[in-house]
Coordinates of C-alpha atoms and ligand atoms in Angstrom, one line a residue:
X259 CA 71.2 -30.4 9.2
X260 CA 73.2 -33.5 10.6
X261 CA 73.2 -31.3 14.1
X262 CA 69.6 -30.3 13.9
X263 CA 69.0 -33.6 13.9
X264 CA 71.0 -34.9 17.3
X265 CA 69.3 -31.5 18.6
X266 CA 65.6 -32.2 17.9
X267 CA 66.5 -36.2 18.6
X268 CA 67.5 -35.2 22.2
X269 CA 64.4 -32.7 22.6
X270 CA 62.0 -35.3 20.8
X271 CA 63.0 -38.4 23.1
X272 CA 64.1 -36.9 26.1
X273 CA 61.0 -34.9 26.4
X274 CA 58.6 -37.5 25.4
X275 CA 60.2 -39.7 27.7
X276 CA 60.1 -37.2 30.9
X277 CA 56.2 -36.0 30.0
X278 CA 55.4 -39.9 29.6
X279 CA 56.9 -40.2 32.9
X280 CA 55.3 -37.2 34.6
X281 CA 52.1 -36.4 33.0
X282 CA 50.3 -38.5 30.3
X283 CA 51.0 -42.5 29.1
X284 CA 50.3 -41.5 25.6
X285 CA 53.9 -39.7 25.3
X286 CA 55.3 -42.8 26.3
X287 CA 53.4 -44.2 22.6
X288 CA 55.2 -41.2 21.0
X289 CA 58.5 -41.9 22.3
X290 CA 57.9 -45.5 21.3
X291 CA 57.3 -44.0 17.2
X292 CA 59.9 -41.8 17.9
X293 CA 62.7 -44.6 18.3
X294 CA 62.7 -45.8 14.9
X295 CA 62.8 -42.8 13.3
X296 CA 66.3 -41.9 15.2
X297 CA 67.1 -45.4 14.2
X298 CA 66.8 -44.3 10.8
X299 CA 68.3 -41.0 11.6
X300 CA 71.4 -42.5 12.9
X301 CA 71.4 -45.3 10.1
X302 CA 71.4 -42.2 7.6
X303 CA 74.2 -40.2 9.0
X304 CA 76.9 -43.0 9.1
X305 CA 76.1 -44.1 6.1
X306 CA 78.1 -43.3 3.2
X307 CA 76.3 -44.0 0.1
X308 CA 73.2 -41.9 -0.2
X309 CA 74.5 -37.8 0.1
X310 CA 70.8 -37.1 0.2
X311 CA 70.0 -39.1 2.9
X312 CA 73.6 -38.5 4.9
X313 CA 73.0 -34.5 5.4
X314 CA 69.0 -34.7 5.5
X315 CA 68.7 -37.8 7.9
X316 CA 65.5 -39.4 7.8
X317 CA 63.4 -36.6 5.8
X318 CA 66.2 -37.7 3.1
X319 CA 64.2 -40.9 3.0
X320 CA 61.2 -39.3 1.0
X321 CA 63.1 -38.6 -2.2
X322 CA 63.4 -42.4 -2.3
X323 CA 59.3 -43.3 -1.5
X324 CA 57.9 -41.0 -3.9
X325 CA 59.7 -41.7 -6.8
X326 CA 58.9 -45.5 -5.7
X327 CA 55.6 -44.3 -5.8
X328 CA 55.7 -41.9 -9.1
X329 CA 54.5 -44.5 -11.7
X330 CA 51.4 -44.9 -9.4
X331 CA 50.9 -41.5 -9.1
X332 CA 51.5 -40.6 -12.8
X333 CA 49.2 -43.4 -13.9
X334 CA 46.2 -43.1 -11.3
X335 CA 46.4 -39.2 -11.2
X336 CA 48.4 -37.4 -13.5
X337 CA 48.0 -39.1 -16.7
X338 CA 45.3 -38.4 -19.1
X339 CA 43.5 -40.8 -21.4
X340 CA 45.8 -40.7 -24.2
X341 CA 49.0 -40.5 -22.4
X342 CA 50.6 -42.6 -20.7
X343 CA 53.4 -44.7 -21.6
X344 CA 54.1 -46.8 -23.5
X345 CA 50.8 -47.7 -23.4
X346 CA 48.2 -45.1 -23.2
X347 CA 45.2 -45.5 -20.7
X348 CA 42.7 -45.9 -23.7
X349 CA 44.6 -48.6 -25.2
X350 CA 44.7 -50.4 -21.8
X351 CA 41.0 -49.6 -20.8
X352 CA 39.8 -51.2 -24.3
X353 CA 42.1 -54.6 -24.0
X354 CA 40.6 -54.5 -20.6
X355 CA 37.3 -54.0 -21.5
X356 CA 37.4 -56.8 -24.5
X357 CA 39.0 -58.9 -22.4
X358 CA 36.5 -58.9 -19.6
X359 CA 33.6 -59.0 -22.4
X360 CA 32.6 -55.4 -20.6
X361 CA 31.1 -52.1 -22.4
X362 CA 33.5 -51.4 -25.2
X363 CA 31.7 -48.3 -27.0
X364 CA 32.6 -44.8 -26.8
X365 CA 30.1 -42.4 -25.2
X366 CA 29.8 -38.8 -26.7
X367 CA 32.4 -39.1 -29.6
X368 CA 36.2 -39.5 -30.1
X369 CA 38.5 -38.0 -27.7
X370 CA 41.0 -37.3 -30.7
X371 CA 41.4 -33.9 -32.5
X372 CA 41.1 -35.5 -36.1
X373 CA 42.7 -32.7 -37.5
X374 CA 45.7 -33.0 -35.8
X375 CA 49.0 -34.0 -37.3
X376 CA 49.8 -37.3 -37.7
X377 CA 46.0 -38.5 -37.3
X378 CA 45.2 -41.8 -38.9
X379 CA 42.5 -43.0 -40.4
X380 CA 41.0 -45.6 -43.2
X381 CA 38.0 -44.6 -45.6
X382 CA 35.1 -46.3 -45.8
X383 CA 32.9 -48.0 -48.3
X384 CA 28.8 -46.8 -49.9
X385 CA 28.3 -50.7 -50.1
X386 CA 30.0 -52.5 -46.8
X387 CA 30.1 -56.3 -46.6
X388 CA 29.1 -58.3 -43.5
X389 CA 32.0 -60.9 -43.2
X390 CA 32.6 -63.8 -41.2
X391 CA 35.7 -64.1 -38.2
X392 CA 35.7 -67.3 -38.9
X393 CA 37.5 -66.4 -42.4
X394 CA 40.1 -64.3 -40.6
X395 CA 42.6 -67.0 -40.9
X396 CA 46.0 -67.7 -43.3
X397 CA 47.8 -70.4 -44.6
X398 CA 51.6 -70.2 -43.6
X399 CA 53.8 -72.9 -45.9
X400 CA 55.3 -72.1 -48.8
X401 CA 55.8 -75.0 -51.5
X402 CA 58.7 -76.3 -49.3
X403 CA 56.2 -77.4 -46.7
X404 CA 55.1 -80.6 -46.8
X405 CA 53.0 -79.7 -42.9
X406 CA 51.6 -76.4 -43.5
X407 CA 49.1 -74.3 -40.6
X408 CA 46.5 -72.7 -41.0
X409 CA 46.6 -69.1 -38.6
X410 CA 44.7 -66.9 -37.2
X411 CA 45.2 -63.1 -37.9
X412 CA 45.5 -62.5 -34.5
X413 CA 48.5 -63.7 -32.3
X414 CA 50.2 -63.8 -28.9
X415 CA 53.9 -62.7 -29.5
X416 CA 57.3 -64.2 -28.3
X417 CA 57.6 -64.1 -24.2
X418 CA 59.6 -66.8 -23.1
X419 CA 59.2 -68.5 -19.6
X420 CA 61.3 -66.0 -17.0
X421 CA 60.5 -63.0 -18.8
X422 CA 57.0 -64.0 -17.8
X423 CA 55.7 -66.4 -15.3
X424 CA 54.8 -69.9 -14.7
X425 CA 51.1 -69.0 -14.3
X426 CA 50.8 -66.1 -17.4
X427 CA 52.6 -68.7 -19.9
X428 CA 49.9 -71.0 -18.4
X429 CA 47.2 -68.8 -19.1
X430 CA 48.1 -67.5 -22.4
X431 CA 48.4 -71.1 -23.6
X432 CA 45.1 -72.0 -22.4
X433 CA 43.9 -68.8 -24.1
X434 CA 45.1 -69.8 -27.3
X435 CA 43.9 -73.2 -26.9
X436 CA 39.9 -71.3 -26.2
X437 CA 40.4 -68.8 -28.8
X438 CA 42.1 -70.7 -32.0
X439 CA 45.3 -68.6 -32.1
X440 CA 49.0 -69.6 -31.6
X441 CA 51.1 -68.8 -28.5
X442 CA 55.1 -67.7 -29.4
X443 CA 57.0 -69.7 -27.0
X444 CA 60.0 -67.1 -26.8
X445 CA 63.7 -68.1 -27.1
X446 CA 63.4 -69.8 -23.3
X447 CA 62.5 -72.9 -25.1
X448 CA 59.4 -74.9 -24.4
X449 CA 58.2 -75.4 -20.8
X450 CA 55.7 -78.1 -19.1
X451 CA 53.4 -74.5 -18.7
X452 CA 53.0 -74.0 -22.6
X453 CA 51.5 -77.3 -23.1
X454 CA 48.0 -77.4 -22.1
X455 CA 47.2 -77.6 -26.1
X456 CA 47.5 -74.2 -27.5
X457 CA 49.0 -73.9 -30.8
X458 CA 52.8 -73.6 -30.7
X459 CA 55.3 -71.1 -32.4
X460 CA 58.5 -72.9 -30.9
X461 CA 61.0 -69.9 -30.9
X462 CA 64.5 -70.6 -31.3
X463 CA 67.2 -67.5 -30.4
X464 CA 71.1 -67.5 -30.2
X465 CA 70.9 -69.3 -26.9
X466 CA 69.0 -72.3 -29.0
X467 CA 67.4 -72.8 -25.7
X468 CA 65.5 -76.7 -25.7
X469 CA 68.0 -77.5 -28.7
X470 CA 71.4 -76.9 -27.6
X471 CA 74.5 -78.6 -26.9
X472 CA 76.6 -78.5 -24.1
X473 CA 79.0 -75.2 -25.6
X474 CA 76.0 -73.9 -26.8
X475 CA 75.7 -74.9 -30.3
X476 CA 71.9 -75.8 -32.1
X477 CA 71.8 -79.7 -31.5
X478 CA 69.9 -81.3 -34.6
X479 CA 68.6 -84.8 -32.7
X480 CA 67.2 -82.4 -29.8
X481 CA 65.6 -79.9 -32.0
X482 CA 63.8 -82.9 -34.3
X483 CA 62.5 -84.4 -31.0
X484 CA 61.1 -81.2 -30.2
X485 CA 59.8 -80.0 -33.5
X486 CA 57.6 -83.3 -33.8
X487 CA 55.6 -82.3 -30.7
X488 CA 52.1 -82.0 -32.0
X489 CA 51.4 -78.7 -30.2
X490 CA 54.4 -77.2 -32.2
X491 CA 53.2 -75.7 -35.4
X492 CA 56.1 -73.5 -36.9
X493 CA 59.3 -73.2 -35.6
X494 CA 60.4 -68.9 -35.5
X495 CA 64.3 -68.5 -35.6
X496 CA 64.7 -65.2 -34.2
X497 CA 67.6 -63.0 -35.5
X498 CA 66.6 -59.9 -33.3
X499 CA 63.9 -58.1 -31.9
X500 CA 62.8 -54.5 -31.6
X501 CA 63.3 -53.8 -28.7
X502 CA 66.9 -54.5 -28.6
X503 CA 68.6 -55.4 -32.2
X504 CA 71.7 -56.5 -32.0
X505 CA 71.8 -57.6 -28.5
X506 CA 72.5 -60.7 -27.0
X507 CA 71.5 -61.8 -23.5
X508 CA 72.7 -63.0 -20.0
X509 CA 70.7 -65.5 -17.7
X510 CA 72.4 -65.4 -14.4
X511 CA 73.3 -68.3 -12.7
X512 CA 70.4 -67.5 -9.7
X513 CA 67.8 -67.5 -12.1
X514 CA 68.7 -70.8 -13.3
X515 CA 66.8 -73.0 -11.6
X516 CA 66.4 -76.5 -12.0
X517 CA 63.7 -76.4 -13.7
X518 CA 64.6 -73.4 -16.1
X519 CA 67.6 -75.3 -16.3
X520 CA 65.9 -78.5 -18.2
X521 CA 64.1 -76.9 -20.5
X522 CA 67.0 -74.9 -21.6
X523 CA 69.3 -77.5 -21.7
X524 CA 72.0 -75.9 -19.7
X525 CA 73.7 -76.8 -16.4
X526 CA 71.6 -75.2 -13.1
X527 CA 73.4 -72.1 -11.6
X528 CA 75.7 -71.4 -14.1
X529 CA 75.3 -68.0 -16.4
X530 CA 74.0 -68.7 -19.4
X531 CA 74.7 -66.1 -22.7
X532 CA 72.3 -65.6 -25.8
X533 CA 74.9 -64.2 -27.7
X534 CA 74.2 -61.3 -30.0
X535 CA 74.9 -63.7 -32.8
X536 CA 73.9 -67.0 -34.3
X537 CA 76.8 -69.4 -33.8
X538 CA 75.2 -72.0 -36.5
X539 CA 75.5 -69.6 -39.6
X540 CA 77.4 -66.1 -40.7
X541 CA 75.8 -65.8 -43.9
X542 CA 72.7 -65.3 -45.7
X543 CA 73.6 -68.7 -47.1
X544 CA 73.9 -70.6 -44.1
X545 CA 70.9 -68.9 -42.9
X546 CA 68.8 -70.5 -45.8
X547 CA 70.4 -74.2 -45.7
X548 CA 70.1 -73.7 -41.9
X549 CA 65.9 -73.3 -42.5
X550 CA 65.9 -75.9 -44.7
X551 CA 67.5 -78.2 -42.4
X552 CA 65.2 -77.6 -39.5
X553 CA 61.6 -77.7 -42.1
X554 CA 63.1 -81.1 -42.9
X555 CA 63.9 -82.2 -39.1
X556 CA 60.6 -80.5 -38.7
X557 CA 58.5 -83.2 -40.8
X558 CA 58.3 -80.2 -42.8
X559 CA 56.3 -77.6 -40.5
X560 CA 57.1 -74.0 -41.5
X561 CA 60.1 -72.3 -40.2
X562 CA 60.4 -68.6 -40.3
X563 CA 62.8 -65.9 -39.2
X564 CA 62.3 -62.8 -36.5
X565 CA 63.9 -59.6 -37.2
X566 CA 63.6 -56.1 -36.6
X567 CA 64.7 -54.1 -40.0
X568 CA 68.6 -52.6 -39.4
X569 CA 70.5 -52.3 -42.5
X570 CA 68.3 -52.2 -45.7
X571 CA 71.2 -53.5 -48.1
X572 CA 71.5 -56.9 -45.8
X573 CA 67.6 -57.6 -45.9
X574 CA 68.2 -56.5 -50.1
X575 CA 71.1 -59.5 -50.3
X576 CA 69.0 -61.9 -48.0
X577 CA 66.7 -62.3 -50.3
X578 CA 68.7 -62.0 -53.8
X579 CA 70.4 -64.9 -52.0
X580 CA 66.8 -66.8 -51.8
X581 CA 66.3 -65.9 -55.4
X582 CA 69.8 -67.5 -56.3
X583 CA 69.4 -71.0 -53.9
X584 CA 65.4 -71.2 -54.5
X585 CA 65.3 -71.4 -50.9
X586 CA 63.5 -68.9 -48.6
X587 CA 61.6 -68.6 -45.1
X588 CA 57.9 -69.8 -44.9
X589 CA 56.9 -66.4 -43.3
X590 CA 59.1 -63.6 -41.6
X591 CA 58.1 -61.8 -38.4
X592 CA 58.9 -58.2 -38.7
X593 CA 59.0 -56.5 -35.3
X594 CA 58.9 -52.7 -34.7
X595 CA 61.5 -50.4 -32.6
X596 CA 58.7 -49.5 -30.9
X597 CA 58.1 -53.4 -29.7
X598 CA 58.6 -54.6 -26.0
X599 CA 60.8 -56.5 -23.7
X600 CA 60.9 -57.7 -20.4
X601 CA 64.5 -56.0 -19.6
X602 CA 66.5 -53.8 -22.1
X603 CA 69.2 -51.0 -22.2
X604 CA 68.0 -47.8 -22.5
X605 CA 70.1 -46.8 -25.8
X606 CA 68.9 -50.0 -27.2
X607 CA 65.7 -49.9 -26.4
X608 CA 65.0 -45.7 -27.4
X609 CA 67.6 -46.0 -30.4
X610 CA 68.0 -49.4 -32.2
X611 CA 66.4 -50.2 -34.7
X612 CA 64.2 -49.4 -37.6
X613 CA 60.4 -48.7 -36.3
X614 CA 56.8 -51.2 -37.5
X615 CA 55.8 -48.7 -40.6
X616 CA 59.1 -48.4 -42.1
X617 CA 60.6 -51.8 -41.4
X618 CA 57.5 -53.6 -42.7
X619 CA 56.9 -51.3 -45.9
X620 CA 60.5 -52.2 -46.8
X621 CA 60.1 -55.9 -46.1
X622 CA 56.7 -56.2 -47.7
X623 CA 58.5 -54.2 -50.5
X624 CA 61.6 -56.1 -51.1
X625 CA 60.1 -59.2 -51.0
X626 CA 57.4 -58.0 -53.7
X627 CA 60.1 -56.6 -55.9
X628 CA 62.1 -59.7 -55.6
X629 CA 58.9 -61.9 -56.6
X630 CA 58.5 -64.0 -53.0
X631 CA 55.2 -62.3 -51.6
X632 CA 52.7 -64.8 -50.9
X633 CA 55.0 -67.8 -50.6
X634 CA 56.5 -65.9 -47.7
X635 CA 53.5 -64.8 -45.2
X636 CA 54.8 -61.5 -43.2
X637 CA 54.1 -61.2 -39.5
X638 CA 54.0 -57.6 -37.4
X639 CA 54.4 -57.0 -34.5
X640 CA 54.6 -53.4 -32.4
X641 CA 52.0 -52.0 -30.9
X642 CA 49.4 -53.6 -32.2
X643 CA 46.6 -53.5 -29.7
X644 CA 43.1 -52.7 -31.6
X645 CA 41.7 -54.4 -34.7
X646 CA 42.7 -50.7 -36.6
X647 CA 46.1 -51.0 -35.1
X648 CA 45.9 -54.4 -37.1
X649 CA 44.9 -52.6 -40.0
X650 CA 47.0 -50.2 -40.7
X651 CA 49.9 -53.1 -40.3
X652 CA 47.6 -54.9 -42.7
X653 CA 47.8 -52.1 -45.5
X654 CA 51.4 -52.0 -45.3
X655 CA 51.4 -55.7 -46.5
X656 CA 51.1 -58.1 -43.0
X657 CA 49.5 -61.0 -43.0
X658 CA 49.5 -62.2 -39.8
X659 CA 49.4 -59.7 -36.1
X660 CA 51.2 -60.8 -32.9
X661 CA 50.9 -59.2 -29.7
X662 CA 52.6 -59.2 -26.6
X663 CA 52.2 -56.8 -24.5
X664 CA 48.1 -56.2 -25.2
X665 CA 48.0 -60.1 -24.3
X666 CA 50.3 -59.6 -21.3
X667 CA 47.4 -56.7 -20.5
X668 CA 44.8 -59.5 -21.2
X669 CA 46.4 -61.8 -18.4
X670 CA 46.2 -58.8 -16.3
X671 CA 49.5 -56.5 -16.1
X672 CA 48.6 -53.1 -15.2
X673 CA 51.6 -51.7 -16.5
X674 CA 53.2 -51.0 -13.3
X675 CA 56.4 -50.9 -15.2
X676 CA 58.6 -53.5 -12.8
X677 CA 59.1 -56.3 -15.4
X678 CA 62.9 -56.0 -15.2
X679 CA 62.7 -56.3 -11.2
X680 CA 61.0 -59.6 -10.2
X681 CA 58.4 -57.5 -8.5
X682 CA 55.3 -57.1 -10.9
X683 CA 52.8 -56.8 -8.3
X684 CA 50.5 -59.2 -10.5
X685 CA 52.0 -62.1 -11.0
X686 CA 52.6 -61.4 -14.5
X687 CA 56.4 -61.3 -14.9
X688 CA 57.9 -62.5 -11.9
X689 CA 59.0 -65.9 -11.0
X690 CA 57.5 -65.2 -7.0
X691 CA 55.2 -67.5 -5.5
X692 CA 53.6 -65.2 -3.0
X693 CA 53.2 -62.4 -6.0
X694 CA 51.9 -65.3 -8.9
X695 CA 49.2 -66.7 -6.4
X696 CA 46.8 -63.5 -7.5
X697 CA 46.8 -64.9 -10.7
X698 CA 44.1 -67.4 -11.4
X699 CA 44.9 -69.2 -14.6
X700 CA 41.1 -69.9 -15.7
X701 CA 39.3 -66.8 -15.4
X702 CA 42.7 -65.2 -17.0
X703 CA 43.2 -67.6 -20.0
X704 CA 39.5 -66.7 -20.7
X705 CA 40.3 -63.0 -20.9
X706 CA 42.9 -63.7 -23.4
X707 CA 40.9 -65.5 -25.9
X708 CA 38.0 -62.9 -25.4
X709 CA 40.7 -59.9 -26.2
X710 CA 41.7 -62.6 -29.3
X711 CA 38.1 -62.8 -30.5
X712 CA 36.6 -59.3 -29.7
X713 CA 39.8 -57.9 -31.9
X714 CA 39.2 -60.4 -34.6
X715 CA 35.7 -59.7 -34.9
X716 CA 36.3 -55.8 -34.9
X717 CA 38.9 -56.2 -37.4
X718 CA 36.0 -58.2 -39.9
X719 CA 33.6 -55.2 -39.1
X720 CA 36.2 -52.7 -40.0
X721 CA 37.3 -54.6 -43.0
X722 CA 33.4 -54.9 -44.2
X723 CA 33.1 -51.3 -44.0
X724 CA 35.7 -50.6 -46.1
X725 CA 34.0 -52.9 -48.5
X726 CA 36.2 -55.8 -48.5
X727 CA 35.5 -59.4 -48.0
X728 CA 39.2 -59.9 -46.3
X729 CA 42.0 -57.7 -44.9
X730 CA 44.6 -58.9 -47.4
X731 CA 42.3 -56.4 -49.9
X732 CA 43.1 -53.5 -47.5
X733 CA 46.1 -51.4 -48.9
X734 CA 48.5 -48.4 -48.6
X735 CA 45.6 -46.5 -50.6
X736 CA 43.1 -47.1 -48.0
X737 CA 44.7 -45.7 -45.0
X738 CA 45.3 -41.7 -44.4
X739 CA 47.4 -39.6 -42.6
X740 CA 46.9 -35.8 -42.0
X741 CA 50.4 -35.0 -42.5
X742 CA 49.9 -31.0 -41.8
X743 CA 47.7 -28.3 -42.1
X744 CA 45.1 -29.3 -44.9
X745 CA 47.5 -32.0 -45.7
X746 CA 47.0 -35.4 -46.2
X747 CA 48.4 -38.2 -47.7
X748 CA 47.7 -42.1 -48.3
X749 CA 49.8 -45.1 -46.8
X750 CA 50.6 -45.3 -50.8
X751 CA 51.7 -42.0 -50.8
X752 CA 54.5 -42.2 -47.7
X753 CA 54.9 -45.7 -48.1
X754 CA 55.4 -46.1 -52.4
X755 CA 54.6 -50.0 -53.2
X756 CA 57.4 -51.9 -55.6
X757 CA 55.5 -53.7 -58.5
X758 CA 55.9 -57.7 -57.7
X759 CA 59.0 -58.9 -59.9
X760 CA 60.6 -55.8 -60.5
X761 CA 63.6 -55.9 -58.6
X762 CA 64.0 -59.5 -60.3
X763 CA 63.9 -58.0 -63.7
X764 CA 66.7 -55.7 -62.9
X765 CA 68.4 -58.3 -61.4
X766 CA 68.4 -60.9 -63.7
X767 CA 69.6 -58.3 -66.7
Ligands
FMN274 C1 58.0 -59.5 -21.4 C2 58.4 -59.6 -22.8 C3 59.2 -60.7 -23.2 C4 59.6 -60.8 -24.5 N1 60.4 -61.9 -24.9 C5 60.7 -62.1 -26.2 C6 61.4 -63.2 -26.6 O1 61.7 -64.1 -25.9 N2 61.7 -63.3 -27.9 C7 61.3 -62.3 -28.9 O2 61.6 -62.5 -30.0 N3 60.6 -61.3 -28.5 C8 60.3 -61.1 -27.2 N4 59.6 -60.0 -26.8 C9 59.1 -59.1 -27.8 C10 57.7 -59.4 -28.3 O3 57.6 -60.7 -28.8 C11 57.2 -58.5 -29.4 O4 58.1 -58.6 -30.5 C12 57.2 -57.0 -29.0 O5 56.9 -56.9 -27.7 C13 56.3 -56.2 -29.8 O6 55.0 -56.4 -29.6 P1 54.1 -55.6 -28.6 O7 54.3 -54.1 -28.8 O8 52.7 -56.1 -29.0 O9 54.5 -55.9 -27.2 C14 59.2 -59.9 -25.5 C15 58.4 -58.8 -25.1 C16 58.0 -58.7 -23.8 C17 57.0 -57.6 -23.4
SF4_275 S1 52.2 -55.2 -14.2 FE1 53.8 -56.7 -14.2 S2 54.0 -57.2 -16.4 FE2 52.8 -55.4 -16.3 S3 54.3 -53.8 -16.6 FE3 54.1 -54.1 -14.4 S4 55.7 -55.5 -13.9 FE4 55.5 -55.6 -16.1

């Protein structure tokens, strides 16, 4: 191949050369093209890294466009409406359509064979109710609380500042600010862009990013300053998250600007590691006394914990220890394997970690048995991006929905798949100027509080037709799933609920 190519190189220039010379001044154009192309050729042969392109020079080059084109191709030709991954095209056509307050029915029917396995659906009421969005709220603070907040159903999840941009943390703050919701901050601490008066979840992670001392300890005096901002609601102490349980993290020193580097509280340019663990506890015991501590440097504003579900016994001795101390969590996030990032290993990312259904149910049902439902609020998260996505979370015991990637879809990511590379071509999650400038903060932040309030108000239809004034009447009974042919069983029925106290009982004797 590698002589071919000095062959036809020869013939190619040579010959365009002597007919531009001879006959016609558009070979000399040709010749011109041709150059770079034996540049390439050249370039491709004393090269050693590529084999590919070394003994195919220059045609070895396509292998490397198409498969930078693939996820283009896949998503604009080759996938059909309910593929595509992770998020299928009618998920993203109906976030788009709420968000842009556009057509959202369905013409002709559902798409879906209903008698497929693993179809899911919730039954109906003869007497629906007609109920107000307005109700669709809950009050997070158990008796501990002397601040508690009063939430919508509907949230945007944990993406810190650097995982997303300036400009999306902008507009998802402003969104929340238009639509009544709250706005996770993500373990990056809190930026100048999350306060234009959206309702704040501070997120604190290993890295106690915003409340952290110089060796990377959680700093008391910072975190009280911070917790008193009025925007801050409840403060979210995440021990993991879906997507990559039991990972810690690394900031490299080029990403840490001078500005990232003040609202972390860590020196610019230096690497900065989220460990996988929390260096201010190592025991369900110094997990509780360490909530208590910040709800009291708090003013007393809820404080919660993030986790996705691993081991079942630890969660089952986290929460005999909150029955022994009389201390617990004002609400627990519960995230999903299934849940997103903006960078993860693969093994971590396919193969950590308990999935939504499961991990909730076993919350939800732990905490019942153990007597701590409703002073604890449970949050979802995973794949939550319709109001009966919501639902079905809201059966298995969730209070409280928050999204990220449906509101990353709101602010306009087209799933383009190049969060991990600084390149998303919308502005979403890079920190480039030249890429952010496409993304205008106002019309954006609109589209996220019209996704926010087009889902609330379907969830309040879809809860009336089932007959119910609110979704925390929807339960495990109401939700079906064909499970085979003929086959079906209720949320109750794969999902068994634990009577409230019972665990207690046994444990007490
Ligand atoms: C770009 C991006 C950044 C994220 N950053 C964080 C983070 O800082 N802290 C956290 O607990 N979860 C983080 N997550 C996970 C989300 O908060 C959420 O738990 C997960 O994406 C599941 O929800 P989804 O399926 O609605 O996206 C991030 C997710 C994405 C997509
Ligand atoms: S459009 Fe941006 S935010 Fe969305 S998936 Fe692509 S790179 Fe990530």
């Amino acid at each position: 191949m590698r002589t071919t190519f000095w062959l036809l190189s020869f013939i190619l220039l040579s010959g365009t050369a002597f007919l531009g010379f001879f006959t016609s001044v558009y070979y000399y154009y040709l010749f011109i093209l041709l150059v770079p192309l034996f540049v390439v050729g050249v370039f491709d042969i004393f090269q050693d890294k590529h084999a590919i392109r070394k003994n195919f020079p220059v045609i070895g080059n396509l292998r490397y466009f198409f498969e930078f084109i693939r996820p283009e191709i896949q998503q604009y030709f080759v996938e059909s409406n309910l593929s595509g991954r992770p998020i299928s095209r009618e998920m993203r056509a109906v976030v788009y359509q709420r968000a842009k307050g556009v057509l959202q029915t369905q013409p002709f029917g559902t798409q879906r064979d209903v008698y497929e396995e693993g179809h899911v659906w919730m039954n109906h009421s003869m007497y629906p109710k007609k109920i107000q969005t307005k109700d669709m709220v809950v009050q997070v603070g158990s008796k501990f609380c002397t601040q508690p907040y009063t939430s919508s159903i509907f949230n945007i999840s944990a993406m810190s500042y650097g995982s997303i941009s300036s400009k999306a943390i902008h507009a998802l703050n402003l969104g929340a600010l238009e639509g009544g919701f709250y706005h996770n901050t993500g373990e990056g601490g809190i930026s100048s862009h999350h306060l234009h008066g959206g309702d704040l979840v501070w997120q604190i992670g290993t890295g106690y990013f915003g409340c952290r001392t110089s060796d990377g300890d959680f700093d008391p005096i910072q975190f009280r300053e911070k917790a008193h901002y009025t925007e801050v609601k409840m403060i979210e102490l995440k021990l993991s998250q879906g997507a990559k349980p039991g990972k810690g993290g690394l900031l490299p020193g080029i990403k840490v600007t001078e500005e990232i580097a003040e609202i972390r509280g860590v020196p610019i340019g230096e690497d900065v590691e989220s460990p996988a663990y929390h260096k201010a506890f190592d025991s369900n015991e110094g997990l509780l006394d360490l909530i208590q501590k910040m709800r009291e440097l708090a003013g007393g504003k809820p404080v919660g914990i993030k986790l996705c579900v691993g081991r079942v016994n630890e969660f089952e001795a986290l929460c005999q220890s909150m029955v022994q101390k009389q201390m617990w969590p004002d609400f627990i996030t519960v995230d999903g394997a299934e849940g997103g990032t903006g960078a993860a290993p693969l093994e971590f990312a396919n193969s950590m970690g308990t999935p939504l259904e499961e991990g909730l149910a076993l919350v939800v049902n732990t905490l019942n048995g153990y007597g701590l439902t409703g002073e604890i609020k449970v949050v979802a998260s995973g794949k939550v991006f319709t109001a009966f996505h919501a639902l079905t979370k809201m059966a298995l015991g969730a209070d409280i929905i928050n999204s990220g990637r449906g509101m990353m879809l709101a602010v306009g990511c087209i799933q383009a798949l190049k969060c991990n590379s600084n390149h998303c071509p919308v502005g979403v999650a890079t920190n480039q100027e030249s890429l952010m400038k496409g993304l205008d903060v106002d019309s954006k932040s609109l589209r996220v509080a019209n996704y926010h309030n087009e889902t609330v108000k379907s969830l309040a239809h879809l809860v009336g037709a089932a007959g119910y004034d609110h979704p925390e009447y929807i339960h495990r009974i109401d939700i079906f799933r064909r499970m085979g042919d003929a086959v079906v069983a209720s949320f109750e029925d794969i999902f068994p609920s634990v009577d409230y106290g019972s665990y207690l009982n046994v444990y007490e004797k």
